[in-house]
Tab-separated table of C-alpha atoms in Angstrom:
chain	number	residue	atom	x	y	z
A	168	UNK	CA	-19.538	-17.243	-0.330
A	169	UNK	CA	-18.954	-16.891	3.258
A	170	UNK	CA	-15.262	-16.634	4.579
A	171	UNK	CA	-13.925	-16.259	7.335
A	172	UNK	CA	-10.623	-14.504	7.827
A	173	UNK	CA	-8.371	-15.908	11.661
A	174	UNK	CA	-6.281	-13.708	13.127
A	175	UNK	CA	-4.005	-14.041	15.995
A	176	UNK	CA	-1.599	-12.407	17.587
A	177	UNK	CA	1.875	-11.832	16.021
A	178	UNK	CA	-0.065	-11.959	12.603
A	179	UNK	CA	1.936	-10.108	10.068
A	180	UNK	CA	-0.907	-7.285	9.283
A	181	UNK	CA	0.226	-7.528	5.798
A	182	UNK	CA	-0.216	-10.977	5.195
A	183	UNK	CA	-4.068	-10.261	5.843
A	184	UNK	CA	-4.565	-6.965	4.957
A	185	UNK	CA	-3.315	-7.373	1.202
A	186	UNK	CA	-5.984	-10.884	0.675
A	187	UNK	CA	-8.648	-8.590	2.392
A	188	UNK	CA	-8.164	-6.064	-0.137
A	189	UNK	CA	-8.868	-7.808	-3.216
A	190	UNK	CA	-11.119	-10.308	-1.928
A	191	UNK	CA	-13.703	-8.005	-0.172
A	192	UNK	CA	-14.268	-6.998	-4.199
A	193	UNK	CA	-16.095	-10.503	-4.362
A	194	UNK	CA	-19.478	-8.193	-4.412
A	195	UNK	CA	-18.510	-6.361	-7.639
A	196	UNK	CA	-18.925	-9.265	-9.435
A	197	UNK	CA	-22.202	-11.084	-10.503
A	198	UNK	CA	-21.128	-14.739	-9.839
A	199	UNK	CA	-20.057	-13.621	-6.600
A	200	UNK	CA	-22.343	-11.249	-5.212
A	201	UNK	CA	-23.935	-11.613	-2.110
A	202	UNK	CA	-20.196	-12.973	-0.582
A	203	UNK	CA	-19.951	-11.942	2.979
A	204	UNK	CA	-16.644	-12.361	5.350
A	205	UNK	CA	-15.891	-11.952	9.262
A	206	UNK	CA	-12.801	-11.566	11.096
A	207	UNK	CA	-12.561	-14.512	13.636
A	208	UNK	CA	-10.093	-15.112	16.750
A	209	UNK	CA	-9.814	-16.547	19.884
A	210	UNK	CA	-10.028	-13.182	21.504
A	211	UNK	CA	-12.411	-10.002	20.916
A	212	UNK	CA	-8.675	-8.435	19.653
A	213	UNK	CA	-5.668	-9.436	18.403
A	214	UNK	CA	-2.126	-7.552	17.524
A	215	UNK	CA	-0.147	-7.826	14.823
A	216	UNK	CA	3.943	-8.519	15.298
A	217	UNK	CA	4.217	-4.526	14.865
A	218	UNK	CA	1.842	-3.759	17.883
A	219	UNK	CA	-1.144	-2.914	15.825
A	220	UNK	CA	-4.245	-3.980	17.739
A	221	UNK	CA	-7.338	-5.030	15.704
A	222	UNK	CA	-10.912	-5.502	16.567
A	223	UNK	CA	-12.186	-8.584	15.321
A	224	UNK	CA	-16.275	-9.617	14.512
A	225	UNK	CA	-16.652	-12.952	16.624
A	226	UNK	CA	-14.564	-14.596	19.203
A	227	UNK	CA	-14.576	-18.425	18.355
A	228	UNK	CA	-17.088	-18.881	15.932
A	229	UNK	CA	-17.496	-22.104	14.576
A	230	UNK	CA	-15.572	-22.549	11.369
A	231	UNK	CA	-17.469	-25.181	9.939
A	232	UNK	CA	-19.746	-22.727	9.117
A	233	UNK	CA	-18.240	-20.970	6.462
A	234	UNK	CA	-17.255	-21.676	2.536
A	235	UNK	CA	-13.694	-20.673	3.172
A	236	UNK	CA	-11.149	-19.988	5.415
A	237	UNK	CA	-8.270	-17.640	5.062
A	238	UNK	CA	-4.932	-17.986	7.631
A	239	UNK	CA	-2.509	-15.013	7.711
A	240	UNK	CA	1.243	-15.653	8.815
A	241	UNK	CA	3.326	-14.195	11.350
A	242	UNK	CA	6.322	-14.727	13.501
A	243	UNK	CA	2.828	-15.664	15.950
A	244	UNK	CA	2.316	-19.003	14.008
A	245	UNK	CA	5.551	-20.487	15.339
A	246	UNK	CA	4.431	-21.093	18.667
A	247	UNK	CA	0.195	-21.201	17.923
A	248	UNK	CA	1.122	-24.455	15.937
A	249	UNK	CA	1.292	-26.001	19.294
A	250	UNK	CA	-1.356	-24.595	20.677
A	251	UNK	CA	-4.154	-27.704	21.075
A	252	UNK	CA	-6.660	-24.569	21.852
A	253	UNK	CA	-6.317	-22.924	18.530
A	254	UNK	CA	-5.211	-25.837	16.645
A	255	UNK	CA	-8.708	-27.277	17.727
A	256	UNK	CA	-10.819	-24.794	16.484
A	257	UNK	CA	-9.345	-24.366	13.389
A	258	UNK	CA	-9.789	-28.138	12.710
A	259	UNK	CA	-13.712	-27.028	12.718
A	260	UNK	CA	-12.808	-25.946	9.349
A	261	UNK	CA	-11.948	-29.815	7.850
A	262	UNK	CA	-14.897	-29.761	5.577
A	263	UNK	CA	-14.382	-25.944	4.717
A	264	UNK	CA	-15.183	-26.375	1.043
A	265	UNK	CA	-11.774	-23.769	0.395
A	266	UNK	CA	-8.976	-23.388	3.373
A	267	UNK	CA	-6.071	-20.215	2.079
A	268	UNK	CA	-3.221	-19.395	3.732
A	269	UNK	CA	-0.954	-17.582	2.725
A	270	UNK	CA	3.143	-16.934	4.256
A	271	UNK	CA	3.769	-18.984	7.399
A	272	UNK	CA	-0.384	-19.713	7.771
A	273	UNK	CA	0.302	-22.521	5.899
A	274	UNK	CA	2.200	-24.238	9.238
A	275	UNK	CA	-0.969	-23.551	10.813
A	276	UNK	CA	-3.073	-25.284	7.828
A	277	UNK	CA	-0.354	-28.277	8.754
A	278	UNK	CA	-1.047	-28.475	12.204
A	279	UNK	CA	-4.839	-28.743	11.896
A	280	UNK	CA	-3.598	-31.433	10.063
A	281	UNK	CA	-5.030	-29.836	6.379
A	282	UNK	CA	-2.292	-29.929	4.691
A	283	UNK	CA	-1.992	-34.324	4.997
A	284	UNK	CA	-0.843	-36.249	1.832
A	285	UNK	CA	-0.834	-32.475	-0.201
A	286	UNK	CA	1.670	-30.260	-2.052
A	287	UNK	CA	1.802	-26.730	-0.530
A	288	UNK	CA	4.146	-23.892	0.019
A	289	UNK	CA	4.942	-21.133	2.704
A	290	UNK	CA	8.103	-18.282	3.212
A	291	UNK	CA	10.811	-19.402	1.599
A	292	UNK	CA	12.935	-18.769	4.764
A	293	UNK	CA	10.813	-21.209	6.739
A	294	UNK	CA	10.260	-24.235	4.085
A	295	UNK	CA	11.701	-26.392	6.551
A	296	UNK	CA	9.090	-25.860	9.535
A	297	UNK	CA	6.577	-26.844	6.565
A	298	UNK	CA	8.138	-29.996	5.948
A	299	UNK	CA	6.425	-32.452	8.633
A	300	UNK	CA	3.014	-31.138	7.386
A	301	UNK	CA	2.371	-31.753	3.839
A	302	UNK	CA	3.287	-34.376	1.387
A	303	UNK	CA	5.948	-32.355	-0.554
A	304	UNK	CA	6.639	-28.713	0.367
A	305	UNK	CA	6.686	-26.955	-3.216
A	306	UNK	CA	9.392	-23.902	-4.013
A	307	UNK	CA	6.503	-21.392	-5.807
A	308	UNK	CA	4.663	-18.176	-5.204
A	309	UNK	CA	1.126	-20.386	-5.189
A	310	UNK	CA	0.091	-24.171	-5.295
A	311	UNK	CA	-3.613	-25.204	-5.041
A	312	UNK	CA	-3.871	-29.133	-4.299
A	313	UNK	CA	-7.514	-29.516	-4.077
A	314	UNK	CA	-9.371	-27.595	-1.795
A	315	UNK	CA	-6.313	-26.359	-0.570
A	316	UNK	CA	-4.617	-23.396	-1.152
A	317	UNK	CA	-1.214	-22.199	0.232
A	318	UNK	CA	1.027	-19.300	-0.719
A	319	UNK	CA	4.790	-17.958	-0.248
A	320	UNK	CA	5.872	-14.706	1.352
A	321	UNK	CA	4.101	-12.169	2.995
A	322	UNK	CA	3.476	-9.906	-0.366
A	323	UNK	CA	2.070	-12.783	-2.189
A	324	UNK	CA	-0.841	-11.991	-0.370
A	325	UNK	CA	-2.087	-9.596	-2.856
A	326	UNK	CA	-1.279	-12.252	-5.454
A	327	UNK	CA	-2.755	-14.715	-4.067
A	328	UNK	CA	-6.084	-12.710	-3.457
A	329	UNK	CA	-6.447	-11.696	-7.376
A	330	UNK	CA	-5.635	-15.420	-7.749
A	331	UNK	CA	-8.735	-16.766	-5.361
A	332	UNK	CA	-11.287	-13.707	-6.860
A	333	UNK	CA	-9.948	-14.733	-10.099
A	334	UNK	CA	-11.172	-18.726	-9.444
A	335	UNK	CA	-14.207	-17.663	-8.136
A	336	UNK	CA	-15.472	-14.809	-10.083
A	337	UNK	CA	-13.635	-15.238	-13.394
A	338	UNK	CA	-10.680	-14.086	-15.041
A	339	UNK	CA	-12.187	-11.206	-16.416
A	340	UNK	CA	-13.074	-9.860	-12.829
A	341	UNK	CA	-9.660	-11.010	-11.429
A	342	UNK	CA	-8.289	-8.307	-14.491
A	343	UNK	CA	-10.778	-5.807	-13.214
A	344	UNK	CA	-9.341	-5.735	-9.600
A	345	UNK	CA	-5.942	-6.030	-10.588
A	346	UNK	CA	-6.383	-2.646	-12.861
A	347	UNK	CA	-8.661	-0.971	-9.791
A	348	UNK	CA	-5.708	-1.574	-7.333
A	349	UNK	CA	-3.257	-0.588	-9.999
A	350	UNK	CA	-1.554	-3.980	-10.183
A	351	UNK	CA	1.317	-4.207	-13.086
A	352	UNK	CA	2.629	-7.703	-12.195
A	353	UNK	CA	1.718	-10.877	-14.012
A	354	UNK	CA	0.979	-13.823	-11.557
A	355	UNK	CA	4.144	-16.232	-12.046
A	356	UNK	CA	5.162	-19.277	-10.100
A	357	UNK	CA	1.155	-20.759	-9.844
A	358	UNK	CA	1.013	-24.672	-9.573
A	359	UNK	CA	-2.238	-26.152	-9.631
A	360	UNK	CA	-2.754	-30.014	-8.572
């Protein structure tokens, strides 16, 4: 499994920093050993909405080559959507075999033009900006329509990485990580199409 994570600025750190958690644990687990990741952006650096400034591993890399991509929110996706720049290298990813987002990287997903003739979710304060991108925007913490996967608000990013390790390393392993990172909650609000 390779994946690579996109970052841009105005990301909300959180949004990526709580799938990057869980997820780097992909190499704990037999059926997923050997899983590699890279940050990825359209600059050596990006910064987060709060100023933080992050190094990334390759500047424009092309997406295609990796198993999955992962898209972070941010008050930044608001105005990246229209960015043909961005939104054209992230449409390298259409045959990704798995494309995540998670919080307002779903409007992203939509741009690229992902997110055609699917269910998918986002914040619930911005449901609306999701609208003119997928099929039916659905009111839930996770929905997976195919290769597709989209989640709500910016801490359903830690859900929604036990979620993803648990599809691709097992439930057992997803139960692992979630007692590791000392994770009481149930995952609630899951549709799967």
């Amino acid at each position: 499994m390779k994946i690579a994570f996109v970052l841009f600025d105005g990301l909300t750190f959180l949004d990526f920093a709580g799938f990057y958690d869980v997820i780097n644990r992909l190499n704990f687990f037999e059926p997923t050993k050997g899983s590699t990741w890279e940050t990825c952006a359209m600059t050596d650096q990006v910064t987060d909405e709060s100023g933080l400034t992050l190094q990334v591993d390759r500047v424009k890399p092309d997406l295609g080559e990796y198993d999955m991509v992962f898209v972070p929110g941010g008050m930044g996706t608001r105005k990246l959507r229209f960015d043909e720049a961005f939104v054209g290298w992230l449409k390298q990813a259409e045959k990704v075999p798995m494309k995540v987002s998670v919080c307002t990287g779903s409007l992203l997903l939509g741009a690229a033009g992902f997110l055609s003739g699917k269910k998918a979710t986002t914040h619930p304060n911005v449901y609306d900006l999701l609208q003119p991108y997928a099929d039916e925007v659905i009111q839930a913490r996770i929905v997976k329509d195919g290769n597709v996967i989209t989640a709500g608000g910016v801490a359903t990013s830690i859900d929604l990485g036990i979620y993803v390790l648990g599809l691709l390393a097992g439930r057992e392993a997803a139960e692992n990580v979630k007692r590791q990172i000392d994770y009481p909650y149930e995952m609630q609000g899951v549709i799967e199409e």
